[in-house]
Coordinates of C-alpha atoms (C1' of nucleotides) in Angstrom, one line a residue:
Chain O
V1246 CA -14.5 -1.5 -27.8
I1247 CA -12.3 0.7 -25.7
V1248 CA -8.7 0.4 -26.8
K1249 CA -6.4 0.0 -23.8
D1250 CA -3.0 1.5 -24.5
A1251 CA -0.6 3.5 -22.4
Q1252 CA -0.8 6.3 -24.9
L1253 CA -4.6 6.4 -25.1
E1254 CA -7.3 7.1 -22.6
W1255 CA -8.5 4.7 -19.9
V1256 CA -12.1 5.9 -20.3
R1257 CA -14.3 6.6 -23.3
R1258 CA -15.1 10.3 -22.9
P1259 CA -18.8 11.0 -22.7
L1260 CA -20.5 12.9 -25.6
Q1261 CA -23.8 13.8 -23.9
A1262 CA -24.4 15.6 -20.7
R1263 CA -26.4 12.6 -19.4
S1264 CA -23.5 10.2 -19.7
Q1265 CA -21.1 12.8 -18.2
Q1266 CA -23.2 12.8 -15.1
T1267 CA -23.3 9.0 -15.0
L1268 CA -19.5 9.0 -15.3
D1269 CA -19.2 11.4 -12.4
R1270 CA -21.5 9.3 -10.3
L1271 CA -19.5 6.2 -11.1
L1272 CA -16.2 7.9 -10.1
D1273 CA -17.7 9.4 -6.9
A1274 CA -19.1 6.0 -5.9
A1275 CA -15.8 4.3 -6.6
E1276 CA -13.9 6.8 -4.6
A1277 CA -16.3 6.4 -1.7
I1278 CA -16.0 2.7 -1.7
I1279 CA -12.2 2.8 -1.9
E1280 CA -12.3 5.2 1.0
E1281 CA -14.4 2.9 3.1
K1282 CA -13.2 -0.6 2.2
G1283 CA -10.0 -0.2 0.1
L1284 CA -9.3 -1.5 -3.3
D1285 CA -10.1 -5.0 -2.3
G1286 CA -13.7 -4.0 -1.4
L1287 CA -14.2 -2.4 -4.7
T1288 CA -16.5 -4.4 -7.0
V1289 CA -18.1 -3.3 -10.2
G1290 CA -21.5 -4.4 -8.9
E1291 CA -21.4 -2.2 -5.9
V1292 CA -20.0 0.8 -7.8
T1293 CA -22.9 0.7 -10.3
R1294 CA -25.4 0.0 -7.6
R1295 CA -24.3 3.0 -5.6
A1296 CA -24.1 5.2 -8.7
G1297 CA -27.6 4.2 -9.6
S1298 CA -26.2 2.8 -12.9
S1299 CA -25.7 -0.6 -14.3
V1300 CA -22.9 -3.0 -15.2
G1301 CA -23.5 -2.6 -18.9
A1302 CA -23.3 1.2 -18.7
F1303 CA -20.1 0.7 -16.8
Y1304 CA -18.5 -1.4 -19.5
S1305 CA -19.5 0.9 -22.2
R1306 CA -17.5 3.6 -20.4
F1307 CA -14.5 1.7 -19.1
A1308 CA -12.5 -1.0 -20.8
D1309 CA -12.3 -2.8 -17.5
K1310 CA -12.2 -2.3 -13.7
E1311 CA -8.6 -1.2 -13.9
G1312 CA -9.6 1.7 -16.1
L1313 CA -12.0 2.9 -13.4
V1314 CA -9.3 2.7 -10.7
R1315 CA -6.9 4.5 -13.0
V1316 CA -9.3 7.4 -13.7
V1317 CA -10.2 7.8 -10.0
F1318 CA -6.5 8.2 -9.1
E1319 CA -5.9 10.5 -12.0
R1320 CA -8.8 12.7 -10.9
F1321 CA -7.4 12.8 -7.4
T1322 CA -3.9 13.8 -8.3
D1323 CA -5.1 16.4 -10.8
Q1324 CA -7.1 18.0 -8.0
A1325 CA -4.1 17.8 -5.6
L1326 CA -1.9 19.4 -8.2
A1327 CA -4.3 22.2 -9.0
T1328 CA -4.7 23.0 -5.3
T1329 CA -0.9 23.0 -4.8
E1330 CA -0.7 25.5 -7.6
V1331 CA -3.0 27.9 -5.7
V1332 CA -1.5 27.3 -2.2
L1333 CA 2.1 27.8 -3.3
D1334 CA 1.5 30.9 -5.3
P1335 CA 4.1 33.5 -4.3
A1336 CA 1.5 36.3 -4.5
R1337 CA -0.3 34.8 -1.4
W1338 CA 2.7 35.0 0.8
Q1339 CA 4.0 38.6 0.6
G1340 CA 5.9 39.4 3.8
V1341 CA 5.1 36.1 5.6
P1342 CA 8.1 34.3 7.1
V1343 CA 9.1 31.1 5.2
L1344 CA 8.6 29.0 8.3
D1345 CA 4.9 30.1 8.4
V1346 CA 4.4 29.5 4.7
L1347 CA 5.7 25.9 5.2
E1348 CA 3.7 25.4 8.3
T1349 CA 0.5 26.4 6.5
M1350 CA 1.3 24.2 3.6
M1351 CA 1.9 21.2 6.0
M1352 CA -1.4 21.8 7.7
F1353 CA -3.0 21.9 4.3
M1354 CA -1.5 18.6 3.2
L1355 CA -2.3 17.0 6.6
N1356 CA -6.0 18.0 6.1
I1357 CA -6.1 16.5 2.6
V1358 CA -4.5 13.3 3.8
R1359 CA -6.9 13.0 6.8
E1360 CA -10.0 13.5 4.6
R1361 CA -8.9 11.0 2.0
Q1362 CA -6.9 8.5 4.0
G1363 CA -8.3 5.5 2.2
L1364 CA -7.7 6.9 -1.2
V1365 CA -4.2 7.9 -0.5
A1366 CA -3.4 4.6 1.1
A1367 CA -4.9 2.7 -1.9
L1368 CA -2.9 4.8 -4.3
V1369 CA 0.3 4.1 -2.5
A1370 CA -0.5 0.4 -2.3
R1371 CA -1.3 0.1 -6.0
S1372 CA 1.7 2.1 -7.0
A1373 CA 3.9 -0.6 -5.5
L1374 CA 2.8 -3.1 -8.1
D1375 CA 1.9 -0.8 -11.0
P1376 CA 4.8 1.3 -12.1
S1377 CA 2.7 3.3 -14.4
L1378 CA 0.9 4.7 -11.4
T1379 CA 4.0 6.0 -9.8
A1380 CA 4.1 8.6 -12.5
L1381 CA 1.2 10.3 -10.8
G1382 CA 3.0 10.7 -7.5
E1383 CA 6.2 11.8 -9.2
R1384 CA 4.4 14.5 -11.1
L1385 CA 3.1 15.9 -7.8
H1386 CA 6.5 15.6 -6.3
E1387 CA 8.3 17.5 -9.1
H1388 CA 5.6 20.1 -9.2
I1389 CA 5.9 20.8 -5.5
C1390 CA 9.7 21.1 -5.7
M1391 CA 9.4 23.5 -8.6
R1392 CA 6.8 25.6 -6.8
M1393 CA 8.8 25.7 -3.6
R1394 CA 11.9 26.8 -5.4
A1395 CA 10.0 29.5 -7.3
L1396 CA 8.4 30.7 -4.1
V1397 CA 11.7 31.1 -2.2
I1398 CA 13.4 32.7 -5.2
E1399 CA 10.7 35.1 -6.0
R1400 CA 10.6 36.3 -2.4
G1401 CA 14.3 37.0 -2.6
D1402 CA 15.1 34.5 0.0
S1403 CA 18.1 32.2 -0.3
F1404 CA 19.2 28.6 0.5
A1405 CA 22.3 27.9 2.5
H1406 CA 22.3 24.3 1.4
E1407 CA 25.0 24.0 -1.2
D1408 CA 22.8 22.0 -3.5
P1409 CA 19.3 23.3 -3.1
D1410 CA 17.7 21.2 -5.8
A1411 CA 19.0 17.9 -4.4
G1412 CA 18.1 19.1 -0.9
M1413 CA 14.6 20.0 -1.9
Q1414 CA 14.1 16.6 -3.6
I1415 CA 15.1 14.9 -0.3
A1416 CA 13.0 17.3 1.8
V1417 CA 9.9 17.1 -0.4
G1418 CA 10.3 13.4 -0.8
M1419 CA 10.4 12.9 3.0
V1420 CA 7.4 15.2 3.5
L1421 CA 5.3 13.5 0.9
S1422 CA 6.1 10.0 2.2
F1423 CA 5.4 11.2 5.8
M1424 CA 2.0 12.4 4.7
E1425 CA 1.4 9.1 3.0
S1426 CA 2.4 7.2 6.1
R1427 CA -0.1 9.3 8.2
A1428 CA -2.7 8.1 5.8
V1429 CA -1.7 4.5 6.2
Y1430 CA -1.0 4.3 9.9
R1431 CA -3.9 6.3 11.3
T1432 CA -2.6 6.4 14.9
Q1433 CA -1.5 9.9 15.4
R1434 CA 0.5 10.4 18.6
L1435 CA 1.2 14.0 17.9
P1436 CA -1.5 16.5 16.9
D1437 CA -1.5 17.9 13.3
E1438 CA -0.6 21.4 14.5
R1439 CA 2.5 20.2 16.3
V1440 CA 3.6 18.0 13.4
A1441 CA 3.1 20.9 10.9
S1442 CA 5.3 23.2 12.9
E1443 CA 8.0 20.7 13.5
V1444 CA 8.2 19.6 9.9
A1445 CA 8.3 23.2 8.7
R1446 CA 11.2 23.8 11.1
L1447 CA 12.9 20.7 9.9
I1448 CA 12.8 21.9 6.3
V1449 CA 14.0 25.4 7.1
D1450 CA 16.9 24.1 9.2
Y1451 CA 18.0 21.5 6.7
L1452 CA 17.8 23.6 3.6
G1453 CA 19.0 26.7 5.4
V1454 CA 16.4 29.0 4.1
T1455 CA 17.2 32.6 5.0
A1456 CA 14.3 35.1 4.6
A1457 CA 15.6 38.3 2.9
Q1458 CA 13.1 40.6 4.5
D1459 CA 13.5 39.0 7.9
L1460 CA 17.1 39.8 8.2
P1461 CA 16.7 43.2 9.8
A1462 CA 13.9 42.2 12.2
S1463 CA 15.6 39.1 13.6
S1464 CA 13.8 39.1 17.0
K1465 CA 10.4 38.2 15.4
K1466 CA 8.8 35.3 17.0
T1467 CA 6.3 33.4 14.9
N1468 CA 4.8 30.7 17.1
G1469 CA 5.7 31.3 20.7
R1470 CA 8.9 29.3 20.4
P1471 CA 12.3 30.9 19.8
Q1472 CA 13.0 30.8 16.1
A1473 CA 16.3 29.0 15.5
P1474 CA 18.8 30.4 13.1
P1475 CA 18.9 28.3 9.9
S1476 CA 21.9 25.9 9.8
H1477 CA 24.5 26.1 7.1
A1478 CA 24.2 29.9 7.2
K1479 CA 27.8 30.7 7.0
E1480 CA 27.7 33.8 4.7
Chain F
V1455 CA -9.5 -26.4 14.2
I1456 CA -7.2 -23.4 14.7
V1457 CA -8.9 -20.8 16.8
K1458 CA -8.5 -17.3 15.3
D1459 CA -8.4 -14.7 18.0
A1460 CA -6.4 -11.5 18.4
Q1461 CA -5.0 -13.0 21.7
L1462 CA -3.9 -16.3 20.3
E1463 CA -1.6 -17.5 17.6
W1464 CA -2.2 -17.2 13.9
V1465 CA -0.5 -20.5 13.2
R1466 CA -0.5 -23.9 15.0
R1467 CA 3.0 -24.3 16.1
P1468 CA 4.6 -27.5 14.8
L1469 CA 5.5 -30.3 17.2
Q1470 CA 7.8 -32.3 15.0
A1471 CA 10.9 -31.3 13.2
R1472 CA 9.4 -32.4 9.9
S1473 CA 6.5 -30.1 10.2
Q1474 CA 8.7 -27.2 11.3
Q1475 CA 10.6 -27.6 8.0
T1476 CA 7.3 -27.6 6.1
L1477 CA 6.3 -24.5 7.9
D1478 CA 9.5 -22.7 7.0
R1479 CA 9.2 -23.7 3.4
L1480 CA 5.7 -22.4 3.3
L1481 CA 6.8 -19.1 4.8
D1482 CA 9.7 -18.8 2.4
A1483 CA 7.6 -19.5 -0.6
A1484 CA 5.0 -17.0 0.5
E1485 CA 7.6 -14.3 1.0
A1486 CA 9.1 -15.0 -2.4
I1487 CA 5.7 -14.8 -4.1
I1488 CA 4.8 -11.5 -2.3
E1489 CA 8.2 -10.1 -3.4
E1490 CA 7.5 -11.0 -7.0
K1491 CA 3.8 -10.5 -7.5
G1492 CA 2.6 -8.7 -4.4
L1493 CA -0.2 -9.8 -2.2
D1494 CA -2.7 -10.1 -5.1
G1495 CA -0.5 -12.7 -6.7
L1496 CA -0.4 -14.8 -3.6
T1497 CA -2.5 -17.9 -3.9
V1498 CA -2.6 -20.9 -1.5
G1499 CA -2.1 -23.2 -4.5
E1500 CA 1.1 -21.6 -5.6
V1501 CA 2.5 -21.3 -2.1
T1502 CA 2.1 -25.0 -1.5
R1503 CA 3.3 -25.9 -5.0
R1504 CA 6.5 -23.9 -4.5
A1505 CA 7.0 -25.2 -1.0
G1506 CA 6.6 -28.8 -2.3
S1507 CA 3.7 -29.2 0.1
S1508 CA -0.1 -29.5 -0.3
V1509 CA -3.2 -27.5 0.4
G1510 CA -4.3 -29.9 3.1
A1511 CA -1.0 -29.5 4.9
F1512 CA -1.3 -25.8 4.6
Y1513 CA -4.7 -25.8 6.3
S1514 CA -3.6 -28.0 9.1
R1515 CA -1.1 -25.3 9.9
F1516 CA -2.9 -22.0 9.2
A1517 CA -6.5 -21.1 10.0
D1518 CA -6.7 -19.4 6.6
K1519 CA -4.7 -17.5 4.1
E1520 CA -4.7 -14.4 6.3
G1521 CA -2.9 -16.3 9.0
L1522 CA -0.1 -17.0 6.5
V1523 CA 0.3 -13.4 5.5
R1524 CA 0.2 -12.4 9.2
V1525 CA 3.0 -14.8 10.1
V1526 CA 5.2 -13.7 7.1
F1527 CA 4.9 -10.1 8.2
E1528 CA 5.6 -10.9 11.8
R1529 CA 8.7 -12.9 10.9
F1530 CA 10.0 -10.0 8.8
T1531 CA 9.5 -7.3 11.5
D1532 CA 11.0 -9.6 14.1
Q1533 CA 14.1 -9.9 12.0
A1534 CA 14.2 -6.1 11.3
L1535 CA 13.9 -5.4 15.0
A1536 CA 16.6 -7.8 16.0
T1537 CA 19.0 -6.4 13.4
T1538 CA 18.2 -2.8 14.6
E1539 CA 19.1 -4.0 18.1
V1540 CA 22.6 -5.0 16.9
V1541 CA 23.2 -2.0 14.6
L1542 CA 22.2 0.6 17.2
D1543 CA 24.3 -0.9 20.0
P1544 CA 26.3 2.0 21.5
A1545 CA 29.3 -0.3 22.0
R1546 CA 29.7 -0.4 18.2
W1547 CA 30.1 3.3 17.9
Q1548 CA 32.8 4.4 20.3
G1549 CA 34.4 7.6 19.1
V1550 CA 32.5 7.8 15.8
P1551 CA 30.7 11.1 15.0
V1552 CA 26.9 11.0 15.3
L1553 CA 26.6 12.0 11.7
D1554 CA 28.5 8.9 10.6
V1555 CA 26.5 6.7 12.8
L1556 CA 23.3 7.9 11.3
E1557 CA 24.7 7.7 7.8
T1558 CA 25.6 4.1 8.3
M1559 CA 22.2 3.3 9.8
M1560 CA 20.6 4.9 6.8
M1561 CA 22.6 2.9 4.3
F1562 CA 21.7 -0.2 6.3
M1563 CA 18.0 0.6 6.1
L1564 CA 18.2 1.5 2.5
N1565 CA 19.7 -1.9 1.8
I1566 CA 17.0 -3.8 3.6
V1567 CA 14.4 -1.9 1.7
R1568 CA 16.0 -2.5 -1.6
E1569 CA 16.4 -6.2 -1.0
R1570 CA 12.8 -6.6 0.2
Q1571 CA 10.9 -3.9 -1.8
G1572 CA 7.9 -6.1 -2.5
L1573 CA 7.5 -7.3 1.1
V1574 CA 7.8 -3.8 2.6
A1575 CA 5.4 -2.4 0.0
A1576 CA 2.9 -5.2 0.7
L1577 CA 3.1 -4.6 4.4
V1578 CA 2.5 -0.9 4.0
A1579 CA -0.4 -1.6 1.7
R1580 CA -2.1 -4.2 4.0
S1581 CA -1.5 -2.0 7.1
A1582 CA -3.8 0.6 5.5
L1583 CA -6.8 -1.6 5.8
D1584 CA -5.8 -3.9 8.7
P1585 CA -5.2 -1.8 11.9
S1586 CA -3.9 -4.8 13.7
L1587 CA -0.9 -4.8 11.3
T1588 CA 0.1 -1.3 12.1
A1589 CA 1.2 -2.5 15.5
L1590 CA 4.1 -4.2 13.8
G1591 CA 5.4 -1.0 12.3
E1592 CA 4.8 1.0 15.5
R1593 CA 6.8 -1.5 17.5
L1594 CA 9.7 -0.9 15.1
H1595 CA 9.2 2.8 15.2
E1596 CA 9.3 3.0 19.0
H1597 CA 12.2 0.6 19.3
I1598 CA 14.3 2.8 17.0
C1599 CA 13.4 5.9 18.9
M1600 CA 14.4 4.3 22.1
R1601 CA 17.6 3.0 20.8
M1602 CA 18.6 6.3 19.2
R1603 CA 18.0 8.1 22.4
A1604 CA 20.0 5.6 24.3
L1605 CA 22.8 5.8 21.8
V1606 CA 23.1 9.6 22.0
I1607 CA 22.8 9.7 25.8
E1608 CA 25.3 6.9 26.4
R1609 CA 27.8 8.6 24.3
G1610 CA 27.4 11.7 26.3
D1611 CA 26.1 13.7 23.4
S1612 CA 23.3 16.2 23.7
F1613 CA 20.2 17.4 21.9
A1614 CA 19.6 21.1 21.3
H1615 CA 16.0 20.5 20.3
E1616 CA 13.9 21.6 23.4
D1617 CA 11.8 18.4 23.2
P1618 CA 14.0 15.6 22.0
D1619 CA 11.4 12.9 22.4
A1620 CA 8.9 14.6 20.2
G1621 CA 11.6 15.6 17.8
M1622 CA 12.9 12.1 17.5
Q1623 CA 9.4 10.8 16.9
I1624 CA 9.0 13.1 14.0
A1625 CA 12.5 12.4 12.6
V1626 CA 12.2 8.7 13.0
G1627 CA 8.7 8.7 11.5
M1628 CA 9.9 10.7 8.5
V1629 CA 12.9 8.4 8.0
L1630 CA 10.8 5.2 8.2
S1631 CA 8.1 6.5 5.9
F1632 CA 10.8 7.7 3.5
M1633 CA 12.3 4.2 3.4
E1634 CA 8.8 2.8 2.8
S1635 CA 8.3 5.2 -0.1
R1636 CA 11.6 4.1 -1.7
A1637 CA 10.3 0.6 -1.5
V1638 CA 7.0 1.6 -3.2
Y1639 CA 8.3 4.0 -5.8
R1640 CA 11.3 2.3 -7.2
T1641 CA 12.6 5.2 -9.2
Q1642 CA 15.6 6.4 -7.5
R1643 CA 16.8 9.7 -8.8
L1644 CA 19.5 10.1 -6.1
P1645 CA 21.9 7.3 -5.3
D1646 CA 21.6 5.6 -1.9
E1647 CA 24.9 7.0 -0.7
R1648 CA 23.8 10.5 -1.3
V1649 CA 20.4 10.0 0.3
A1650 CA 22.0 8.4 3.3
S1651 CA 24.3 11.3 3.9
E1652 CA 21.7 14.0 3.3
V1653 CA 19.1 12.3 5.6
A1654 CA 21.8 11.9 8.3
R1655 CA 22.6 15.6 8.0
L1656 CA 18.9 16.5 8.1
I1657 CA 18.4 14.6 11.4
V1658 CA 21.5 16.1 13.1
D1659 CA 20.5 19.6 12.0
Y1660 CA 16.9 19.2 13.1
L1661 CA 17.5 17.6 16.5
G1662 CA 20.6 19.7 17.0
V1663 CA 22.7 16.8 18.2
T1664 CA 26.1 17.9 19.6
A1665 CA 28.8 15.3 19.9
A1666 CA 30.5 15.7 23.3
Q1667 CA 33.8 14.3 22.1
D1668 CA 33.8 16.2 18.8
L1669 CA 33.7 19.6 20.4
P1670 CA 37.5 20.1 20.7
A1671 CA 38.4 18.6 17.3
S1672 CA 35.9 20.7 15.3
S1673 CA 37.8 20.7 12.0
K1674 CA 37.3 17.0 11.5
K1675 CA 35.9 16.2 8.0
T1676 CA 34.0 12.9 7.7
N1677 CA 32.9 12.6 4.1
G1678 CA 34.7 15.1 1.9
R1679 CA 32.0 17.7 2.5
P1680 CA 32.4 20.4 5.1
Q1681 CA 30.5 19.3 8.2
A1682 CA 27.9 21.8 9.0
P1683 CA 27.5 23.0 12.6
P1684 CA 24.3 21.6 14.1
S1685 CA 21.4 24.1 14.3
H1686 CA 19.9 25.2 17.6
A1687 CA 23.3 24.9 19.1
K1688 CA 23.2 28.1 21.1
E1689 CA 24.8 27.0 24.3
Chain Z
dT69 C1' -41.9 21.0 -38.6
dG70 C1' -41.9 16.3 -39.3
dT71 C1' -40.0 11.8 -40.4
dA72 C1' -36.2 8.3 -40.8
dC73 C1' -32.1 6.7 -39.3
dA74 C1' -27.6 6.4 -36.9
dT75 C1' -25.4 6.6 -32.8
dC76 C1' -25.2 7.1 -27.9
dA77 C1' -26.6 5.5 -23.5
dG78 C1' -28.3 2.2 -20.5
dT79 C1' -30.3 -2.6 -18.6
dG80 C1' -29.6 -6.8 -16.1
dA81 C1' -29.6 -11.8 -16.6
dA82 C1' -26.2 -15.3 -17.5
dC83 C1' -21.6 -17.1 -18.0
dG84 C1' -17.4 -18.8 -16.4
dC85 C1' -13.0 -18.6 -14.3
dG86 C1' -10.1 -18.4 -10.3
dC87 C1' -9.2 -19.4 -5.9
dG88 C1' -10.1 -20.3 -0.9
dT89 C1' -11.6 -24.0 1.7
dT90 C1' -13.2 -28.7 2.9
dC91 C1' -12.9 -33.5 3.5
dA92 C1' -12.2 -38.4 3.3
dC93 C1' -8.2 -40.6 3.2
dT94 C1' -3.0 -42.5 3.7
dG95 C1' 1.4 -42.4 5.9
dA96 C1' 4.7 -41.1 9.8
dT97 C1' 6.0 -40.4 14.5
dG98 C1' 5.6 -40.8 19.3
dT99 C1' 4.0 -43.4 23.6
dA100 C1' 2.2 -46.8 26.9
dC101 C1' 2.8 -51.4 28.6
Chain I
dT233 C1' 12.2 -55.3 22.3
dG234 C1' 7.8 -55.6 20.3
dT235 C1' 2.9 -54.5 19.7
dA236 C1' -1.2 -51.5 19.8
dC237 C1' -3.0 -47.2 19.6
dA238 C1' -3.3 -42.1 19.5
dT239 C1' -1.9 -38.2 17.4
dC240 C1' 0.6 -35.6 14.1
dA241 C1' 1.5 -34.7 9.3
dG242 C1' 0.4 -34.7 4.6
dT243 C1' -2.4 -35.6 0.1
dG244 C1' -5.2 -33.8 -3.8
dA245 C1' -9.7 -34.1 -5.8
dA246 C1' -14.0 -31.7 -5.4
dC247 C1' -17.0 -27.9 -4.0
dG248 C1' -18.9 -23.5 -4.2
dC249 C1' -18.8 -18.6 -3.9
dG250 C1' -17.7 -14.2 -5.6
dC251 C1' -16.9 -11.2 -9.0
dG252 C1' -15.4 -9.5 -13.7
dT253 C1' -17.1 -9.5 -18.1
dT254 C1' -20.3 -10.4 -22.0
dC255 C1' -24.3 -9.9 -24.7
dA256 C1' -28.9 -9.4 -26.6
dC257 C1' -31.8 -6.1 -26.0
dT258 C1' -34.6 -1.3 -25.0
dG259 C1' -34.7 3.6 -24.7
dA260 C1' -32.8 8.5 -25.6
dT261 C1' -30.6 11.9 -28.3
dG262 C1' -28.8 14.0 -32.3
dT263 C1' -28.9 14.8 -37.4
dA264 C1' -30.1 14.9 -42.4
dC265 C1' -33.5 16.2 -45.6

DNA sequence: TGTACATCAGTGAACGCGCGTTCACTGATGTAC
DNA sequence: TGTACATCAGTGAACGCGCGTTCACTGATGTAC
């Protein structure tokens, strides 16, 4: 019997290579089904059928269906977090204007959200009713805030916003929720590239990020559009 | 038999006052249940029980359970749209700085979202799988864009953003999705008032809204914090 | 290296509960003459 | 004003399907000696 407790695991960890593979196949199958038909279309029967497994094997691994959903979501946010770690590494961005860094990051996020629309939408939907799931999103949120702050500071750039932490919370919160909404409402009136550059601009303007190394060469144009001076830049 | 067709109604409209009242009670009950337990907790049995009605009465009104959900959501967005109409009426805002108008509007939206967390979250969740529902959100989105543009123009203010329509689409999209996310993730690290003022500031900065009548009296302070000059304001 | 045993891993038929939907029926309201 | 009839509105027991979960069982892998 698998003990279900907030403190413990949602899945009994496999001990043999064989069962690890079975577990992976179950998770992949579940993710694919969620992507196609949403959480409502997810049945234990179809998961095991697609994974080439059986119901019994499923229940010797998971306490119940909820455990499966849980682990699928955890796996996804773990991946997202790890990738963020890499993308926002200051070492990658030596000498690149902040606006471009943000634009790249936006494109990156937009791609993830496009590839895994269904999963993101399902996670959002489930989070509304299951408060313990919101922790996953919050972890990502805080992580991005932290990384963004570190990135700007390590580059020697500065914020003009008088409360950068609060400002970043707002900005990151808006960006993340905007990404989620693009997963939910698939109609995309503006192309990803355009959205990425506009959102990057919006953040720079709002937080008033001033690039230290850009100050001398102020006539640099990054994307064919005159680069606006950051607001709040009074000093 | 109630014909289900995208072109036709989802509910057989009542002909007598008695059945209109029953219909209202059914919709109210359904909304309350969605608010409490989400769409998964919504059963025809409980709806009719709470409404003091019966299953048979329910099915003589709606083609099926989906029809009920549909009508509940339509009723909600209709209300939201009507209220937006009133709030964004330029006549209300003679001589008030744009920043304050936006801040008030944000507080207003935050209140709606707080009162009807469950319903908003359920609508978002369902929209992810049912494309025909996204039309409801889009209608609201476009309406707000239109009203905001009209508001700024009728007041004689101007945008510095070189493509105000696209900019407004982005800004309104971000604001709406941010509101939705506050409905979904109920943890609110920043108080509503703070969020409202920051978001208002973000929009003004990004779109570069310049208030015509504010130009002479530039030392005006609206909320105890020095009002930043709008970005992109080069002219 | 071989044998015995414990535990891990997997199988799929069967169970049973919940919930959407149907249906035969009763009562209320409107309308024609 | 009264009567007959059609339609609207409502009732709740019964049906049946889908799906989560259980369980008795077989096979695979590791370990002790």
